[in-house]
Short mmCIF file of C-alpha atoms in Angstrom, two decimals:
data_model
loop_
_atom_site.label_atom_id
_atom_site.label_comp_id
_atom_site.label_asym_id
_atom_site.label_seq_id
_atom_site.Cartn_x
_atom_site.Cartn_y
_atom_site.Cartn_z
CA MET A 1 126.79 117.85 105.02
CA ASP A 2 128.05 115.03 107.25
CA LYS A 3 127.01 111.38 107.06
CA THR A 4 124.74 111.62 110.10
CA SER A 5 122.75 114.50 108.63
CA ILE A 6 122.47 112.72 105.28
CA SER A 7 121.33 109.59 107.11
CA ILE A 8 118.64 111.51 108.99
CA LEU A 9 117.39 113.22 105.83
CA THR A 10 117.29 109.88 104.03
CA GLN A 11 115.29 108.31 106.83
CA VAL A 12 112.80 111.18 106.74
CA ALA A 13 112.48 110.80 102.97
CA PHE A 14 112.19 107.03 103.36
CA LYS A 15 109.30 107.36 105.79
CA GLY A 16 107.64 109.91 103.53
CA ALA A 17 107.98 107.61 100.52
CA ILE A 18 106.57 104.69 102.52
CA GLU A 19 103.61 106.84 103.52
CA VAL A 20 102.94 107.92 99.94
CA CYS A 21 103.40 104.47 98.37
CA LYS A 22 102.12 102.16 101.09
CA GLY A 23 99.76 99.53 99.77
CA ASN A 24 101.53 99.40 96.41
CA ILE A 25 105.01 98.28 97.43
CA GLY A 26 105.75 94.68 96.50
CA ASN A 27 105.14 94.70 92.77
CA ASP A 28 107.38 96.20 90.10
CA ALA A 29 105.25 99.27 89.46
CA GLY A 30 104.85 99.96 93.18
CA ASN A 31 108.57 99.48 93.88
CA LEU A 32 109.48 101.82 91.03
CA ALA A 33 107.06 104.45 92.29
CA PHE A 34 108.56 104.10 95.77
CA ILE A 35 112.11 104.58 94.52
CA GLU A 36 111.13 107.62 92.44
CA THR A 37 109.29 109.13 95.39
CA LEU A 38 112.25 108.44 97.67
CA HIS A 39 114.61 110.18 95.21
CA PHE A 40 112.27 113.11 94.83
CA LEU A 41 111.80 113.62 98.56
CA THR A 42 115.53 113.15 99.27
CA ASP A 43 116.40 115.75 96.62
CA CYS A 44 113.85 118.21 97.99
CA LEU A 45 115.13 117.85 101.56
CA MET A 46 118.78 118.09 100.51
CA ALA A 47 118.09 121.18 98.40
CA GLU A 48 116.22 122.84 101.24
CA VAL A 49 119.03 122.15 103.74
CA SER A 50 121.69 123.28 101.25
CA GLU A 51 119.85 126.50 100.63
CA ARG A 52 119.51 127.26 104.31
CA THR A 53 123.01 126.27 105.41
CA GLY A 54 125.01 126.98 102.29
CA GLU A 55 126.46 123.47 102.43
CA SER A 56 126.59 121.25 99.37
CA ALA A 57 124.88 117.91 99.63
CA THR A 58 125.23 114.64 97.78
CA ARG A 59 122.36 112.23 97.66
CA PRO A 60 123.23 108.77 98.97
CA ALA A 61 122.78 105.70 96.78
CA PRO A 62 119.08 104.80 96.56
CA ALA A 63 117.67 101.77 98.31
CA SER A 64 116.57 99.01 95.97
CA SER A 65 113.47 98.23 98.01
CA PRO A 66 112.14 99.13 101.46
CA ALA A 67 112.36 95.76 103.17
CA PRO A 68 116.17 95.24 103.12
CA GLN A 69 116.78 98.74 104.47
CA ALA A 70 114.35 98.14 107.31
CA GLN A 71 115.99 94.83 108.12
CA VAL A 72 119.49 96.27 108.33
CA ALA A 73 118.28 98.69 110.96
CA VAL A 74 116.58 95.88 112.82
CA GLN A 75 119.60 93.61 112.86
CA GLU A 76 121.81 96.27 114.39
CA VAL A 77 119.96 96.09 117.70
CA PHE A 78 120.32 92.35 118.33
CA GLY A 79 121.37 91.40 121.82
CA GLN A 80 122.48 88.02 123.01
CA VAL A 81 120.96 85.79 120.40
CA GLU A 82 122.75 85.12 117.17
CA GLN A 83 120.19 85.09 114.43
CA VAL A 84 120.33 82.39 111.79
CA ASN A 85 117.39 83.16 109.56
CA THR A 86 115.91 86.51 108.62
CA ALA A 87 112.43 87.66 107.69
CA VAL A 88 110.85 85.71 104.86
CA GLU A 89 110.13 87.70 101.70
CA ILE A 90 108.43 87.00 98.41
CA ILE A 91 110.73 87.95 95.55
CA PRO A 92 109.09 90.53 93.30
CA THR A 93 108.95 89.39 89.65
CA LYS A 94 108.11 91.07 86.37
CA ASP A 95 104.77 89.21 86.47
CA GLY A 96 103.75 91.37 89.37
CA ALA A 97 104.14 88.90 92.26
CA PRO A 98 103.16 88.48 95.05
CA PHE A 99 99.86 87.02 93.97
CA GLY A 100 98.13 87.53 97.28
CA ASP A 101 99.14 87.97 100.91
CA MET A 102 101.97 85.93 102.34
CA PRO A 103 100.34 82.89 103.97
CA ALA A 104 101.20 82.26 107.62
CA TRP A 105 102.15 78.63 106.95
CA LEU A 106 104.91 79.67 104.56
CA ILE A 107 106.91 81.55 107.19
CA SER A 108 107.78 78.70 109.57
CA ALA A 109 108.05 76.21 106.70
CA ALA A 110 110.61 78.42 104.95
CA GLN A 111 112.52 79.24 108.12
CA ALA A 112 112.72 75.56 109.05
CA LYS A 113 114.70 75.07 105.83
CA GLY A 114 116.73 78.24 106.23
CA VAL A 115 114.94 79.91 103.31
CA THR A 116 114.39 83.67 103.42
CA LYS A 117 113.29 84.40 99.84
CA VAL A 118 110.75 82.61 97.67
CA PHE A 119 109.30 82.93 94.20
CA ASP A 120 105.51 83.15 94.12
CA ASN A 121 104.03 80.54 91.75
CA ARG A 122 100.39 80.98 92.72
CA ASN A 123 99.54 82.56 89.38
CA ARG A 124 100.32 79.23 87.65
CA LEU A 125 98.23 76.98 89.88
CA ALA A 126 95.19 77.15 87.62
CA GLN A 127 97.19 75.51 84.82
CA SER A 128 99.19 73.12 87.01
CA PRO A 129 97.47 72.62 90.35
CA LYS A 130 100.12 70.24 91.71
CA SER A 131 102.93 72.74 91.29
CA PRO A 132 104.46 74.17 94.45
CA TRP A 133 102.93 77.44 95.56
CA PHE A 134 106.31 78.90 96.41
CA LYS A 135 109.84 77.98 95.45
CA ALA A 136 113.19 79.08 96.87
CA PRO A 137 115.83 80.37 94.45
CA ALA A 138 118.80 78.20 93.49
CA ASP A 139 121.13 79.85 96.02
CA GLN A 140 118.73 78.82 98.82
CA GLY A 141 118.34 75.19 97.80
CA GLU A 142 115.35 75.38 95.43
CA HIS A 143 113.06 74.13 98.21
CA ALA A 144 109.41 73.89 97.20
CA PHE A 145 106.49 74.80 99.43
CA TRP A 146 102.87 73.61 99.30
CA PRO A 147 100.15 74.59 101.77
CA PRO A 148 99.83 72.13 104.64
CA LYS A 149 97.23 69.44 104.30
CA GLY A 150 94.83 69.21 107.21
CA ARG A 151 96.80 68.14 110.23
CA MET B 1 103.32 94.98 120.65
CA ILE B 2 106.10 97.48 120.19
CA ILE B 3 105.68 99.74 117.17
CA ASP B 4 109.03 101.17 116.10
CA ASN B 5 108.46 103.85 113.51
CA GLU B 6 112.19 104.58 113.32
CA THR B 7 112.85 101.19 111.72
CA ASN B 8 109.34 100.51 110.39
CA SER B 9 109.13 97.42 112.52
CA ILE B 10 106.65 95.82 114.90
CA TRP B 11 107.80 93.53 117.71
CA PHE B 12 105.55 91.11 119.54
CA ARG B 13 106.18 89.99 123.11
CA GLN B 14 104.62 86.71 124.19
CA SER B 15 103.03 88.33 127.23
CA TRP B 16 101.28 90.94 125.08
CA LEU B 17 100.19 88.27 122.58
CA ASP B 18 98.77 86.22 125.44
CA THR B 19 96.69 89.26 126.37
CA ALA B 20 95.70 90.34 122.85
CA PHE B 21 94.77 86.86 121.62
CA ARG B 22 92.40 86.63 124.57
CA CYS B 23 91.05 90.17 124.15
CA PRO B 24 92.37 92.39 121.32
CA GLU B 25 90.92 95.52 122.95
CA ARG B 26 92.84 94.86 126.16
CA GLY B 27 95.96 94.53 124.01
CA ARG B 28 95.24 97.89 122.38
CA GLN B 29 94.67 99.56 125.75
CA ALA B 30 98.01 98.23 126.96
CA ILE B 31 99.60 100.18 124.09
CA VAL B 32 97.63 103.43 124.34
CA LYS B 33 97.20 103.64 128.13
CA PRO B 34 100.14 101.70 129.61
CA GLU B 35 100.19 103.98 132.66
CA TRP B 36 96.95 102.34 133.85
CA ASP B 37 98.81 99.05 134.26
CA GLU B 38 101.94 100.21 136.01
CA MET B 39 101.22 98.80 139.45
CA THR B 40 102.61 95.31 140.07
CA SER B 41 100.36 92.86 141.91
CA ASP B 42 101.49 91.10 145.07
CA SER B 43 101.55 87.71 143.29
CA ALA B 44 103.55 89.10 140.38
CA LEU B 45 106.05 90.68 142.76
CA ILE B 46 106.64 87.34 144.48
CA GLY B 47 107.36 85.83 141.06
CA THR B 48 109.75 88.63 140.12
CA ALA B 49 111.64 88.31 143.42
CA VAL B 50 112.07 84.54 143.06
CA HIS B 51 113.10 84.93 139.41
CA HIS B 52 115.76 87.35 140.59
CA GLY B 53 117.06 84.87 143.15
CA ILE B 54 117.22 82.01 140.63
CA GLU B 55 118.95 84.27 138.13
CA GLN B 56 121.60 85.16 140.71
CA PHE B 57 122.26 81.47 141.31
CA LEU B 58 122.40 80.54 137.61
CA HIS B 59 124.75 83.45 136.91
CA GLY B 60 127.02 82.17 139.69
CA ASN B 61 126.59 85.28 141.82
CA ILE B 62 125.62 83.10 144.76
CA ALA B 63 127.35 79.80 145.36
CA SER B 64 124.52 77.73 146.74
CA PRO B 65 120.88 77.40 145.71
CA LYS B 66 120.08 77.81 149.40
CA GLY B 67 120.81 81.49 148.89
CA ILE B 68 117.96 81.98 146.41
CA ALA B 69 115.37 82.64 149.11
CA GLY B 70 117.63 85.24 150.73
CA GLU B 71 118.15 86.98 147.38
CA ALA B 72 114.38 87.03 146.83
CA GLU B 73 113.81 88.53 150.28
CA THR B 74 116.45 91.19 149.68
CA PHE B 75 114.72 92.00 146.40
CA LEU B 76 111.40 92.43 148.23
CA ASP B 77 113.05 94.64 150.85
CA THR B 78 114.45 96.96 148.23
CA PHE B 79 111.23 97.15 146.19
CA THR B 80 109.66 100.41 147.28
CA ASP B 81 107.00 101.02 144.62
CA GLU B 82 103.37 100.75 145.62
CA ILE B 83 101.87 97.37 144.75
CA LYS B 84 98.37 96.11 144.13
CA TRP B 85 97.35 93.82 147.00
CA THR B 86 95.09 91.06 145.74
CA LYS B 87 95.75 87.89 147.77
CA TYR B 88 98.19 88.77 150.53
CA GLU B 89 98.18 91.39 153.26
CA THR B 90 101.67 92.06 154.53
CA GLN B 91 105.29 92.18 153.45
CA SER B 92 105.86 89.10 155.64
CA ASP B 93 103.28 87.21 153.60
CA LEU B 94 105.22 88.05 150.44
CA LYS B 95 108.51 86.91 151.96
CA ARG B 96 106.98 83.70 153.22
CA GLN B 97 105.60 82.89 149.78
CA ALA B 98 108.92 83.78 148.13
CA ASP B 99 110.65 81.35 150.53
CA VAL B 100 108.12 78.62 149.71
CA CYS B 101 108.62 79.14 145.96
CA ALA B 102 112.42 79.22 146.22
CA GLN B 103 112.38 76.02 148.25
CA GLY B 104 110.06 74.39 145.73
CA TRP B 105 112.50 75.27 142.94
CA VAL B 106 115.48 73.88 144.88
CA ASN B 107 113.69 70.65 145.90
CA ASP B 108 111.70 69.73 142.82
CA ILE B 109 113.03 71.64 139.80
CA LEU B 110 116.79 72.09 140.20
CA PRO B 111 117.49 68.31 140.43
CA ASN B 112 115.66 67.83 137.11
CA LEU B 113 117.44 70.55 135.13
CA PRO B 114 119.73 69.50 132.27
CA ASN B 115 123.50 69.95 132.39
CA LEU B 116 124.13 73.55 133.40
CA ASP B 117 127.77 73.75 132.26
CA ASP B 118 126.94 75.87 129.22
CA ALA B 119 123.66 77.19 130.54
CA ARG B 120 122.50 80.60 129.36
CA PRO B 121 120.14 82.28 131.84
CA GLU B 122 118.00 85.26 130.82
CA VAL B 123 118.55 85.05 127.07
CA THR B 124 117.13 88.02 125.21
CA PHE B 125 116.03 87.61 121.60
CA LYS B 126 114.72 89.96 118.92
CA ILE B 127 114.06 88.22 115.64
CA PRO B 128 112.38 89.50 112.46
CA LEU B 129 110.04 86.96 110.85
CA TRP B 130 108.27 88.52 107.89
CA SER B 131 107.24 91.79 106.19
CA GLN B 132 103.68 93.12 106.19
CA HIS B 133 102.24 96.49 105.14
CA GLY B 134 105.78 97.87 104.80
CA TYR B 135 106.69 96.83 108.36
CA THR B 136 109.20 94.21 109.41
CA ILE B 137 107.35 91.98 111.88
CA GLY B 138 109.23 90.08 114.56
CA ILE B 139 109.20 88.60 118.03
CA THR B 140 111.12 89.66 121.11
CA GLY B 141 111.46 88.40 124.65
CA THR B 142 113.66 86.87 127.30
CA ILE B 143 113.98 83.14 127.95
CA ASP B 144 114.69 82.26 131.58
CA LEU B 145 117.08 79.43 130.77
CA VAL B 146 118.55 77.77 127.70
CA ALA B 147 120.56 74.72 128.78
CA ASP B 148 121.72 71.66 126.90
CA GLY B 149 119.45 72.51 123.96
CA GLN B 150 116.37 72.94 126.14
CA LEU B 151 114.16 75.98 126.69
CA TRP B 152 112.98 76.57 130.28
CA ASP B 153 110.81 79.18 131.93
CA TRP B 154 110.08 79.71 135.64
CA LYS B 155 106.56 80.40 136.85
CA THR B 156 105.04 81.02 140.25
CA SER B 157 101.40 80.05 140.50
CA ALA B 158 98.64 79.56 143.03
CA ARG B 159 97.97 76.11 141.61
CA ALA B 160 99.56 73.43 139.46
CA TYR B 161 99.44 73.92 135.68
CA ASN B 162 97.12 71.79 133.61
CA ALA B 163 99.15 69.94 130.99
CA ARG B 164 96.35 69.66 128.45
CA ASP B 165 95.52 73.35 128.73
CA LYS B 166 99.13 74.45 128.28
CA GLN B 167 99.77 72.05 125.40
CA LYS B 168 96.73 73.35 123.56
CA HIS B 169 96.62 77.05 124.40
CA ALA B 170 99.93 78.41 125.72
CA ILE B 171 101.49 80.99 123.41
CA GLN B 172 104.83 81.38 125.22
CA PRO B 173 106.22 77.97 124.19
CA THR B 174 105.24 78.68 120.57
CA ILE B 175 106.95 82.07 120.46
CA TYR B 176 110.09 80.76 122.14
CA ALA B 177 110.20 77.78 119.78
CA MET B 178 109.90 80.19 116.84
CA ALA B 179 112.78 82.20 118.31
CA ALA B 180 114.85 79.05 118.67
CA LEU B 181 114.07 78.01 115.10
CA ASN B 182 115.57 81.26 113.84
CA SER B 183 118.59 81.54 116.09
CA ASP B 184 121.52 79.73 117.64
CA LEU B 185 119.58 79.04 120.85
CA VAL B 186 119.36 75.28 120.36
CA SER B 187 121.37 73.07 118.05
CA ALA B 188 118.48 70.94 116.79
CA ASN B 189 116.51 73.94 115.64
CA SER B 190 113.59 72.21 113.97
CA PHE B 191 110.05 71.30 114.88
CA PRO B 192 108.81 69.58 116.95
CA MET B 193 110.47 71.48 119.77
CA ASP B 194 110.03 71.07 123.52
CA PHE B 195 109.59 73.82 126.08
CA THR B 196 109.56 73.19 129.82
CA TYR B 197 107.85 75.11 132.59
CA GLY B 198 109.43 75.00 136.04
CA ILE B 199 106.45 75.98 138.20
CA MET B 200 106.74 76.98 141.83
CA ILE B 201 103.40 76.69 143.59
CA ARG B 202 102.59 79.23 146.25
CA GLY B 203 101.00 77.94 149.44
CA SER B 204 101.96 76.55 152.81
CA LYS B 205 104.41 73.87 151.63
CA PRO B 206 107.17 74.06 149.01
CA LYS B 207 106.14 72.33 145.81
CA GLY B 208 107.57 72.46 142.33
CA GLN B 209 106.06 71.12 139.12
CA ILE B 210 107.81 70.37 135.85
CA LEU B 211 105.63 70.52 132.77
CA LYS B 212 106.89 69.91 129.26
CA VAL B 213 104.92 71.04 126.23
CA THR B 214 105.78 70.30 122.62
CA ARG B 215 105.47 72.73 119.78
CA HIS B 216 104.91 71.57 116.21
CA ILE B 217 105.12 73.63 113.06
CA GLY B 218 101.33 73.93 113.05
CA HIS B 219 101.45 75.84 116.34
CA ALA B 220 103.88 78.29 114.77
CA ASP B 221 101.68 78.63 111.66
CA PHE B 222 98.61 79.40 113.71
CA ALA B 223 100.42 81.87 115.97
CA THR B 224 101.80 83.58 112.86
CA LYS B 225 98.34 83.82 111.33
CA ARG B 226 96.99 85.42 114.49
CA MET B 227 99.92 87.85 114.67
CA MET B 228 99.20 88.79 111.04
CA GLN B 229 95.60 89.53 112.04
CA LEU B 230 96.82 91.85 114.80
CA VAL B 231 99.08 93.66 112.33
CA ASP B 232 96.05 94.04 110.03
CA LEU B 233 94.04 95.43 112.95
CA PHE B 234 96.78 97.95 113.65
CA GLN B 235 97.09 98.85 109.98
CA PHE B 236 93.40 99.20 109.13
CA TYR B 237 91.84 100.18 112.49
CA GLY B 238 94.78 102.07 113.95
CA LEU B 239 95.11 102.58 117.68
CA ASP B 240 92.38 105.21 118.09
CA LYS B 241 89.40 102.97 117.33
CA THR B 242 88.26 100.23 119.70
CA TRP B 243 89.48 96.75 118.75
CA PRO B 244 87.26 93.64 119.14
CA MET B 245 86.41 92.95 122.80
CA ASN B 246 86.07 89.56 124.45
CA ASP B 247 84.41 89.36 127.85
CA ASP B 248 84.10 85.57 127.83
CA HIS B 249 86.85 85.05 130.39
CA PHE B 250 87.33 85.58 134.12
CA LEU B 251 90.14 88.05 133.41
CA CYS B 252 87.49 90.44 132.03
CA SER B 253 86.83 92.02 135.42
CA ALA B 254 87.62 95.10 137.47
CA THR B 255 90.08 93.04 139.50
CA TRP B 256 92.13 91.65 136.65
CA CYS B 257 91.87 94.21 133.84
CA PRO B 258 93.11 97.77 134.50
CA TRP B 259 90.96 99.11 131.64
CA TYR B 260 87.73 97.36 132.66
CA SER B 261 86.08 100.61 133.82
CA ILE B 262 86.31 102.17 130.36
CA CYS B 263 85.42 98.97 128.54
CA ARG B 264 82.81 96.44 129.69
CA GLY B 265 82.49 98.20 133.04
CA ALA B 266 81.35 101.38 131.33
CA HIS B 267 78.25 99.52 130.12
CA ILE B 268 77.51 96.76 132.63
CA SER B 269 77.49 97.22 136.40
CA ILE B 270 78.25 94.60 139.05
CA ALA B 271 74.51 94.56 139.84
CA ASP B 272 73.73 93.78 136.21
CA ASP B 273 75.87 90.64 136.47
CA ARG B 274 74.19 89.41 139.64
CA VAL B 275 72.17 86.24 139.34
CA SER B 276 68.50 86.98 139.98
CA GLU B 277 66.77 85.18 142.88
#
């Protein structure tokens, strides 16, 4: 099976896995379920095609999470503008982050500092209310983010 | 709102946001029944023709700005689709108004433009901003002019713009500032960021207006929050159910909304709106 066919099958499996797991992606358990579903659907599709065509098929390397794969596809279609930042994401942790929806104020605040990934600290605010709500990892400058005070 | 299921992404255009923020249901109809809104209005066609002329000048395809009006007229001559006549009656009216607008741009706007040496006319952007419900959410559009670190957009209008209204409500400057923040469009890509309208006013005499609005990070936050609400609407309501309607605006009318007859107009007649004696 050629790369194009494998790519198409993977995309079909990817969409199927998104459909099955939507609403749960973003925490460790949900991400794991997504990856397992993606593998299962990819294997099923490959096996079906192999059986019908007699060709052997090798499953491509699995995606680690849905968002990066979606972004790669998005970035390929850029026109005249050279992009500096990319979509802001909350880094999944073993504690099960994100602890709520991504607030709108975080997106521009992060992008203004060139930050695209943040740790979600909202689960610790009850113990230390002055802590930042979000924090960028070391490779992105460890910037801290609090919600805006009334402007 | 462009829903791309191939890449699991949703792209917002400022023009659609302007519509959907005012009336979400009108925004939904523009997605599900776009064919109802295919006909360009006479006023919009004048604007498109003048935009074309200015673009030709800024790209260096015509040597003198005096040629903009001629380019706009040629554009009108070659436009053969049926149009919706709202304010004007003849092709000559359209050409006359295109001439007035082009002259207004040359007299009042061109002399106030920044250095055009490295100007970039018609800059298209497509920028992802965040992830929501498994979709990558972003903004897309075309900026009329980026020059010397400034964002410019041309408008044709029946009347001068109100500075207070645009500073408070306009969505286009916010979206373009967000695009600039995340791209190489301007070197000082941080808030606050300025955006300038170059407005050509239709009428009997050429007149141009320059109006600068400033966008702060709070404008971007609020626009983002409202875009998130629209993504939620799409996710939880889908496109088959009616979205919230807002008839508290003059654009909610048979003249200005192509879907009026199946929305408010399906319930309330013109007679029902008449003031009783």
